[in-house]
mmCIF file of C-alpha atoms in Angstrom:
data_model
loop_
_atom_site.group_PDB
_atom_site.id
_atom_site.type_symbol
_atom_site.label_atom_id
_atom_site.label_comp_id
_atom_site.label_asym_id
_atom_site.label_seq_id
_atom_site.Cartn_x
_atom_site.Cartn_y
_atom_site.Cartn_z
ATOM 1 C CA UNK V 1192 104.404 119.682 97.223
ATOM 2 C CA UNK V 1193 101.050 118.138 98.159
ATOM 3 C CA UNK V 1194 98.131 118.336 95.732
ATOM 4 C CA UNK V 1195 94.790 119.741 96.869
ATOM 5 C CA UNK V 1196 93.346 116.239 97.242
ATOM 6 C CA UNK V 1197 96.373 114.591 98.906
ATOM 7 C CA UNK V 1198 95.414 111.653 101.102
ATOM 8 C CA UNK V 1199 97.948 112.653 103.784
ATOM 9 C CA UNK V 1200 99.511 116.065 104.300
ATOM 10 C CA UNK V 1201 101.664 116.390 107.416
ATOM 11 C CA UNK V 1202 103.735 119.516 107.957
ATOM 12 C CA UNK V 1203 106.252 120.097 110.727
ATOM 13 C CA UNK V 1204 104.890 117.324 112.946
ATOM 14 C CA UNK V 1205 106.448 117.492 116.385
ATOM 15 C CA UNK V 1206 105.715 115.232 119.337
ATOM 16 C CA UNK V 1207 107.347 115.373 122.732
ATOM 17 C CA UNK V 1208 106.822 113.023 125.658
ATOM 18 C CA UNK V 1209 108.362 114.869 128.583
ATOM 19 C CA UNK V 1210 111.995 115.338 127.609
ATOM 20 C CA UNK V 1211 111.850 112.704 124.884
ATOM 21 C CA UNK V 1212 111.339 114.030 121.352
ATOM 22 C CA UNK V 1213 109.524 111.380 119.318
ATOM 23 C CA UNK V 1214 109.027 113.553 116.219
ATOM 24 C CA UNK V 1215 111.000 116.608 115.180
ATOM 25 C CA UNK V 1216 109.442 118.633 112.353
ATOM 26 C CA UNK V 1217 108.397 115.666 110.209
ATOM 27 C CA UNK V 1218 106.851 116.274 106.770
ATOM 28 C CA UNK V 1219 104.890 113.594 104.914
ATOM 29 C CA UNK V 1220 102.732 113.624 101.786
ATOM 30 C CA UNK V 1221 100.839 110.644 100.352
ATOM 31 C CA UNK V 1222 98.772 111.048 97.188
ATOM 32 C CA UNK V 1223 95.732 108.953 96.133
ATOM 33 C CA UNK V 1224 96.820 105.727 94.439
ATOM 34 C CA UNK V 1225 100.317 105.812 95.923
ATOM 35 C CA UNK V 1226 101.782 102.974 97.980
ATOM 36 C CA UNK V 1227 104.280 104.583 100.340
ATOM 37 C CA UNK V 1228 106.632 102.640 102.597
ATOM 38 C CA UNK V 1229 107.395 104.242 105.963
ATOM 39 C CA UNK V 1230 110.795 102.945 107.059
ATOM 40 C CA UNK V 1231 112.990 103.506 110.068
ATOM 41 C CA UNK V 1232 114.801 101.692 112.883
ATOM 42 C CA UNK V 1233 113.076 100.962 116.185
ATOM 43 C CA UNK V 1234 112.304 104.202 117.973
ATOM 44 C CA UNK V 1235 112.524 106.273 114.785
ATOM 45 C CA UNK V 1236 109.015 107.733 115.195
ATOM 46 C CA UNK V 1237 107.012 105.508 112.845
ATOM 47 C CA UNK V 1238 104.441 104.411 115.421
ATOM 48 C CA UNK V 1239 104.013 107.956 116.721
ATOM 49 C CA UNK V 1240 103.449 109.184 113.163
ATOM 50 C CA UNK V 1241 100.766 106.562 112.539
ATOM 51 C CA UNK V 1242 99.054 107.303 115.868
ATOM 52 C CA UNK V 1243 98.892 110.995 114.989
ATOM 53 C CA UNK V 1244 97.444 110.215 111.560
ATOM 54 C CA UNK V 1245 94.739 108.026 113.112
ATOM 55 C CA UNK V 1246 93.857 110.709 115.652
ATOM 56 C CA UNK V 1247 94.930 108.556 118.601
ATOM 57 C CA UNK V 1248 97.687 110.989 119.630
ATOM 58 C CA UNK V 1249 97.759 114.763 119.394
ATOM 59 C CA UNK V 1250 100.942 116.334 118.038
ATOM 60 C CA UNK V 1251 102.825 118.838 120.161
ATOM 61 C CA UNK V 1252 103.256 120.974 117.058
ATOM 62 C CA UNK V 1253 102.634 120.960 113.323
ATOM 63 C CA UNK V 1254 99.568 119.943 111.319
ATOM 64 C CA UNK V 1255 98.227 116.685 109.891
ATOM 65 C CA UNK V 1256 95.363 116.412 107.426
ATOM 66 C CA UNK V 1257 93.624 113.588 105.584
ATOM 67 C CA UNK V 1258 92.131 114.736 102.275
ATOM 68 C CA UNK V 1259 92.411 118.339 103.433
ATOM 69 C CA UNK V 1260 90.576 117.721 106.740
ATOM 70 C CA UNK V 1261 92.341 117.791 110.148
ATOM 71 C CA UNK V 1262 92.923 114.240 111.366
ATOM 72 C CA UNK V 1263 90.980 114.870 114.588
ATOM 73 C CA UNK V 1264 87.760 115.565 112.657
ATOM 74 C CA UNK V 1265 85.330 112.636 112.139
ATOM 75 C CA UNK V 1266 85.016 113.255 108.352
ATOM 76 C CA UNK V 1267 88.756 112.555 108.040
ATOM 77 C CA UNK V 1268 88.618 109.321 110.013
ATOM 78 C CA UNK V 1269 85.583 108.125 108.048
ATOM 79 C CA UNK V 1270 87.822 107.729 104.980
ATOM 80 C CA UNK V 1271 90.542 105.847 106.847
ATOM 81 C CA UNK V 1272 91.176 102.123 107.329
ATOM 82 C CA UNK V 1273 93.789 100.969 109.829
ATOM 83 C CA UNK V 1274 95.525 97.679 110.601
ATOM 84 C CA UNK V 1275 97.769 98.005 113.682
ATOM 85 C CA UNK V 1276 100.770 95.750 114.205
ATOM 86 C CA UNK V 1277 99.378 94.263 117.422
ATOM 87 C CA UNK V 1278 95.658 93.555 117.705
ATOM 88 C CA UNK V 1279 93.296 91.014 119.245
ATOM 89 C CA UNK V 1280 89.754 90.167 118.239
ATOM 90 C CA UNK V 1281 87.070 88.566 120.452
ATOM 91 C CA UNK V 1282 87.776 84.871 119.888
ATOM 92 C CA UNK V 1283 84.156 83.791 120.445
ATOM 93 C CA UNK V 1284 83.025 85.701 117.342
ATOM 94 C CA UNK V 1285 83.135 84.265 113.865
ATOM 95 C CA UNK V 1286 85.054 86.124 111.180
ATOM 96 C CA UNK V 1287 81.799 87.258 109.583
ATOM 97 C CA UNK V 1288 80.371 88.452 112.897
ATOM 98 C CA UNK V 1289 83.476 90.533 113.485
ATOM 99 C CA UNK V 1290 83.164 92.184 110.077
ATOM 100 C CA UNK V 1291 79.489 92.923 110.723
ATOM 101 C CA UNK V 1292 80.469 94.632 113.978
ATOM 102 C CA UNK V 1293 83.133 96.752 112.279
ATOM 103 C CA UNK V 1294 80.743 97.531 109.416
ATOM 104 C CA UNK V 1295 78.327 99.055 111.935
ATOM 105 C CA UNK V 1296 81.198 101.047 113.466
ATOM 106 C CA UNK V 1297 81.969 102.346 109.959
ATOM 107 C CA UNK V 1298 78.355 103.457 109.512
ATOM 108 C CA UNK V 1299 77.377 100.686 107.117
ATOM 109 C CA UNK V 1300 74.345 98.398 107.279
ATOM 110 C CA UNK V 1301 75.673 94.812 107.631
ATOM 111 C CA UNK V 1302 72.407 93.342 106.341
ATOM 112 C CA UNK V 1303 72.373 95.487 103.229
ATOM 113 C CA UNK V 1304 76.102 94.942 102.745
ATOM 114 C CA UNK V 1305 76.086 91.178 103.321
ATOM 115 C CA UNK V 1306 77.384 90.465 99.807
ATOM 116 C CA UNK V 1307 80.191 93.003 100.307
ATOM 117 C CA UNK V 1308 81.325 91.316 103.524
ATOM 118 C CA UNK V 1309 81.499 87.930 101.796
ATOM 119 C CA UNK V 1310 83.412 89.519 98.899
ATOM 120 C CA UNK V 1311 85.797 91.057 101.411
ATOM 121 C CA UNK V 1312 86.515 87.682 103.019
ATOM 122 C CA UNK V 1313 87.236 86.241 99.586
ATOM 123 C CA UNK V 1314 89.428 89.222 98.749
ATOM 124 C CA UNK V 1315 91.735 88.542 101.718
ATOM 125 C CA UNK V 1316 91.820 84.776 101.166
ATOM 126 C CA UNK V 1317 89.202 83.707 103.738
ATOM 127 C CA UNK V 1318 86.486 82.602 101.333
ATOM 128 C CA UNK V 1319 84.326 79.978 103.032
ATOM 129 C CA UNK V 1320 85.910 80.569 106.473
ATOM 130 C CA UNK V 1321 83.681 83.403 107.671
ATOM 131 C CA UNK V 1322 81.417 81.169 109.801
ATOM 132 C CA UNK V 1323 84.342 79.733 111.778
ATOM 133 C CA UNK V 1324 85.131 81.146 115.207
ATOM 134 C CA UNK V 1325 88.244 83.293 115.405
ATOM 135 C CA UNK V 1326 89.707 81.092 118.158
ATOM 136 C CA UNK V 1327 90.254 78.443 115.493
ATOM 137 C CA UNK V 1328 92.069 80.790 113.091
ATOM 138 C CA UNK V 1329 95.800 80.490 112.527
ATOM 139 C CA UNK V 1330 98.020 83.563 112.915
ATOM 140 C CA UNK V 1331 98.010 84.066 109.176
ATOM 141 C CA UNK V 1332 94.211 83.816 108.981
ATOM 142 C CA UNK V 1333 93.838 86.299 111.844
ATOM 143 C CA UNK V 1334 96.159 88.684 109.996
ATOM 144 C CA UNK V 1335 93.985 88.349 106.888
ATOM 145 C CA UNK V 1336 90.883 89.062 108.961
ATOM 146 C CA UNK V 1337 92.583 92.139 110.370
ATOM 147 C CA UNK V 1338 93.182 93.377 106.850
ATOM 148 C CA UNK V 1339 89.518 92.737 105.999
ATOM 149 C CA UNK V 1340 88.366 94.859 108.960
ATOM 150 C CA UNK V 1341 90.652 97.671 107.778
ATOM 151 C CA UNK V 1342 88.857 97.590 104.419
ATOM 152 C CA UNK V 1343 85.290 97.057 105.637
ATOM 153 C CA UNK V 1344 84.396 100.732 105.332
ATOM 154 C CA UNK V 1345 85.731 100.955 101.734
ATOM 155 C CA UNK V 1346 88.323 103.553 102.817
ATOM 156 C CA UNK V 1347 90.202 105.933 100.520
ATOM 157 C CA UNK V 1348 93.327 105.669 102.707
ATOM 158 C CA UNK V 1349 94.697 102.566 104.415
ATOM 159 C CA UNK V 1350 97.416 102.523 107.081
ATOM 160 C CA UNK V 1351 99.005 99.077 107.329
ATOM 161 C CA UNK V 1352 101.429 98.263 110.149
ATOM 162 C CA UNK V 1353 103.379 95.043 109.417
ATOM 163 C CA UNK V 1354 100.471 93.541 107.394
ATOM 164 C CA UNK V 1355 102.314 90.356 106.351
ATOM 165 C CA UNK V 1356 104.338 89.614 109.494
ATOM 166 C CA UNK V 1357 102.452 86.388 110.272
ATOM 167 C CA UNK V 1358 102.122 85.137 106.706
ATOM 168 C CA UNK V 1359 103.967 82.577 104.638
ATOM 169 C CA UNK V 1360 105.526 83.549 101.267
ATOM 170 C CA UNK V 1361 102.339 82.696 99.348
ATOM 171 C CA UNK V 1362 100.242 84.788 101.716
ATOM 172 C CA UNK V 1363 102.633 87.725 101.378
ATOM 173 C CA UNK V 1364 102.368 87.541 97.607
ATOM 174 C CA UNK V 1365 98.554 87.572 97.797
ATOM 175 C CA UNK V 1366 98.579 90.622 100.076
ATOM 176 C CA UNK V 1367 100.980 92.405 97.720
ATOM 177 C CA UNK V 1368 98.534 91.822 94.886
ATOM 178 C CA UNK V 1369 95.685 93.128 97.031
ATOM 179 C CA UNK V 1370 97.647 96.292 97.857
ATOM 180 C CA UNK V 1371 98.378 96.828 94.160
ATOM 181 C CA UNK V 1372 94.666 96.417 93.389
ATOM 182 C CA UNK V 1373 93.771 99.015 96.011
ATOM 183 C CA UNK V 1374 96.288 101.445 94.495
ATOM 184 C CA UNK V 1375 94.900 100.888 90.993
ATOM 185 C CA UNK V 1376 91.477 101.805 92.377
ATOM 186 C CA UNK V 1377 92.887 105.087 93.701
ATOM 187 C CA UNK V 1378 93.257 104.066 97.343
ATOM 188 C CA UNK V 1379 96.310 105.522 99.088
ATOM 189 C CA UNK V 1380 98.330 103.060 101.180
ATOM 190 C CA UNK V 1381 100.883 103.886 103.872
ATOM 191 C CA UNK V 1382 102.821 100.731 104.695
ATOM 192 C CA UNK V 1383 104.999 100.317 107.761
ATOM 193 C CA UNK V 1384 107.125 97.165 107.539
ATOM 194 C CA UNK V 1385 110.491 95.833 108.673
ATOM 195 C CA UNK V 1386 110.479 93.463 105.674
ATOM 196 C CA UNK V 1387 112.352 95.744 103.289
ATOM 197 C CA UNK V 1388 112.217 93.168 100.511
ATOM 198 C CA UNK V 1389 108.403 93.336 100.733
ATOM 199 C CA UNK V 1390 108.457 97.130 100.638
ATOM 200 C CA UNK V 1391 110.686 96.980 97.582
ATOM 201 C CA UNK V 1392 108.218 94.702 95.796
ATOM 202 C CA UNK V 1393 105.016 96.652 96.465
ATOM 203 C CA UNK V 1394 105.788 100.322 97.203
ATOM 204 C CA UNK V 1395 106.341 103.028 94.590
ATOM 205 C CA UNK V 1396 107.524 105.639 97.110
ATOM 206 C CA UNK V 1397 109.554 105.360 100.307
ATOM 207 C CA UNK V 1398 110.051 107.649 103.306
ATOM 208 C CA UNK V 1399 113.012 106.866 105.594
ATOM 209 C CA UNK V 1400 112.861 108.417 109.055
ATOM 210 C CA UNK V 1401 115.137 108.317 112.079
ATOM 211 C CA UNK V 1402 115.074 110.214 115.366
ATOM 212 C CA UNK V 1403 111.763 111.745 114.409
ATOM 213 C CA UNK V 1404 112.832 113.378 111.166
ATOM 214 C CA UNK V 1405 112.841 112.426 107.486
ATOM 215 C CA UNK V 1406 116.239 111.313 106.201
ATOM 216 C CA UNK V 1407 115.162 110.665 102.617
ATOM 217 C CA UNK V 1408 111.947 110.422 100.621
ATOM 218 C CA UNK V 1409 111.195 109.726 96.982
ATOM 219 C CA UNK V 1410 110.619 106.945 94.524
ATOM 220 C CA UNK V 1411 112.300 103.606 95.124
ATOM 221 C CA UNK V 1412 114.973 104.385 92.535
ATOM 222 C CA UNK V 1413 115.626 107.812 94.044
ATOM 223 C CA UNK V 1414 116.095 106.391 97.524
ATOM 224 C CA UNK V 1415 118.185 103.431 96.338
ATOM 225 C CA UNK V 1416 120.493 105.732 94.388
ATOM 226 C CA UNK V 1417 120.786 108.218 97.245
ATOM 227 C CA UNK V 1418 123.883 106.398 98.451
ATOM 228 C CA UNK V 1419 125.784 104.822 95.573
ATOM 229 C CA UNK V 1420 128.770 102.496 95.515
ATOM 230 C CA UNK V 1421 131.201 102.504 92.563
ATOM 231 C CA UNK V 1422 133.886 99.888 91.975
ATOM 232 C CA UNK V 1423 136.915 101.527 90.321
ATOM 233 C CA UNK V 1424 139.337 99.158 88.625
ATOM 234 C CA UNK V 1425 142.782 100.615 87.807
ATOM 235 C CA UNK V 1426 145.972 99.085 86.473
ATOM 236 C CA UNK V 1427 147.625 100.350 89.642
ATOM 237 C CA UNK V 1428 146.202 102.161 92.666
ATOM 238 C CA UNK V 1429 148.639 104.744 94.027
ATOM 239 C CA UNK V 1430 148.217 107.521 96.570
ATOM 240 C CA UNK V 1431 147.460 110.072 93.890
ATOM 241 C CA UNK V 1432 144.546 107.963 92.619
ATOM 242 C CA UNK V 1433 143.257 107.398 96.162
ATOM 243 C CA UNK V 1434 143.351 111.130 96.917
ATOM 244 C CA UNK V 1435 141.517 111.955 93.690
ATOM 245 C CA UNK V 1436 138.802 109.351 94.305
ATOM 246 C CA UNK V 1437 138.398 110.460 97.933
ATOM 247 C CA UNK V 1438 137.350 113.874 96.648
ATOM 248 C CA UNK V 1439 134.189 112.281 95.270
ATOM 249 C CA UNK V 1440 133.007 110.618 98.463
ATOM 250 C CA UNK V 1441 134.300 108.098 100.969
ATOM 251 C CA UNK V 1442 136.629 105.212 100.214
ATOM 252 C CA UNK V 1443 135.067 102.037 101.575
ATOM 253 C CA UNK V 1444 137.853 99.650 100.592
ATOM 254 C CA UNK V 1445 140.971 99.601 98.449
ATOM 255 C CA UNK V 1446 143.761 97.313 97.303
ATOM 256 C CA UNK V 1447 146.490 97.436 94.632
ATOM 257 C CA UNK V 1448 144.042 97.410 91.713
ATOM 258 C CA UNK V 1449 140.595 98.440 92.982
ATOM 259 C CA UNK V 1450 138.898 101.171 94.988
ATOM 260 C CA UNK V 1451 135.344 100.900 96.301
ATOM 261 C CA UNK V 1452 133.816 104.378 96.531
ATOM 262 C CA UNK V 1453 130.717 105.408 98.457
ATOM 263 C CA UNK V 1454 129.038 108.595 97.247
ATOM 264 C CA UNK V 1455 125.740 110.473 97.445
ATOM 265 C CA UNK V 1456 126.131 111.761 93.860
ATOM 266 C CA UNK V 1457 124.311 109.540 91.313
ATOM 267 C CA UNK V 1458 126.057 111.321 88.403
ATOM 268 C CA UNK V 1459 129.598 110.849 89.665
ATOM 269 C CA UNK V 1460 130.809 108.148 87.230
ATOM 270 C CA UNK V 1461 131.444 110.150 84.024
ATOM 271 C CA UNK V 1462 133.149 113.025 85.875
ATOM 272 C CA UNK V 1463 135.290 110.690 87.958
ATOM 273 C CA UNK V 1464 136.291 108.688 84.872
ATOM 274 C CA UNK V 1465 137.347 111.866 83.053
ATOM 275 C CA UNK V 1466 139.382 113.108 86.022
ATOM 276 C CA UNK V 1467 141.138 109.767 86.473
ATOM 277 C CA UNK V 1468 142.109 109.616 82.801
ATOM 278 C CA UNK V 1469 143.276 113.237 82.867
ATOM 279 C CA UNK V 1470 145.428 112.478 85.925
ATOM 280 C CA UNK V 1471 147.227 109.748 84.000
ATOM 281 C CA UNK V 1472 145.621 106.774 85.752
ATOM 282 C CA UNK V 1473 145.045 103.746 83.540
ATOM 283 C CA UNK V 1474 141.373 102.937 84.088
ATOM 284 C CA UNK V 1475 140.139 99.422 83.461
ATOM 285 C CA UNK V 1476 136.518 99.914 84.559
ATOM 286 C CA UNK V 1477 134.134 101.990 86.657
ATOM 287 C CA UNK V 1478 131.150 99.913 87.744
ATOM 288 C CA UNK V 1479 128.165 101.483 89.579
ATOM 289 C CA UNK V 1480 126.841 98.790 91.914
ATOM 290 C CA UNK V 1481 123.073 98.447 92.075
ATOM 291 C CA UNK V 1482 121.997 98.651 95.699
ATOM 292 C CA UNK V 1483 118.983 97.101 97.329
ATOM 293 C CA UNK V 1484 116.580 99.144 99.422
ATOM 294 C CA UNK V 1485 118.088 97.487 102.491
ATOM 295 C CA UNK V 1486 121.581 98.662 101.494
ATOM 296 C CA UNK V 1487 120.331 102.217 101.013
ATOM 297 C CA UNK V 1488 118.351 102.132 104.274
ATOM 298 C CA UNK V 1489 121.310 100.914 106.330
ATOM 299 C CA UNK V 1490 123.600 103.474 104.688
ATOM 300 C CA UNK V 1491 121.228 106.366 105.439
ATOM 301 C CA UNK V 1492 120.698 105.369 109.071
ATOM 302 C CA UNK V 1493 124.402 104.757 109.735
ATOM 303 C CA UNK V 1494 125.258 108.089 108.154
ATOM 304 C CA UNK V 1495 122.734 109.821 110.431
ATOM 305 C CA UNK V 1496 124.067 108.042 113.532
ATOM 306 C CA UNK V 1497 127.644 109.004 112.729
#
């Protein structure tokens, strides 16, 4: 349930383009200080969701609010910073000139906020590069500048679409630290990224969507444990043991001494162990296998597709 001051509250979002349903009753809540990863395969509805939250697209149905204000209202957008996946800046401007322009768009006085703009360049790793023209920036520098423009209005909510796609490993680490700093200051961050390892390192909550609906949402541990694998080692695997184990989920693989079980029940191990022993099976070990976010993501999407 969303709190009264939730940064994002979306209920029953629906978007149709002709016969194509891009979103189908999607719910999303992001609280201040949370870093939430929005995950899904291509065509899942991530971009449509972000466009609705920025006010660029109107939903066919449902509601979306930022800090309790409808997303279409200017007071909502005034608290929002946005870095799209694909963007281009005027190459004849310097980095500092671009930030001054976006500061005016955000209702700030670039002359009064000159120190803030220089601090912002330093914050994104462009200290001393603000007087250079953008045409001379590398892809990674342009990405950093894009992040700076998203923050120029000191927003309370930041939507980041693939913010580290053009960066090297050091740059990605620096951006992760920046995102963590924003969260510590109470800024809400919604992160859309295909780099699941990056999401795993920086996000505290994850929302997995496919075909316009939420498949799973929760903390990282909750989503990772949503689809668990257990390696069952027996002295001998017979049909009786296979049938018993199959009652707890799906058998992924088996041989004469081991069964690999897939299950959605995180508390399955003690009950399964007790049932195996009671059935007369000689159990050597039951080992829950820790899954990465990528493993859980692939499992959820494949399960939905099947």
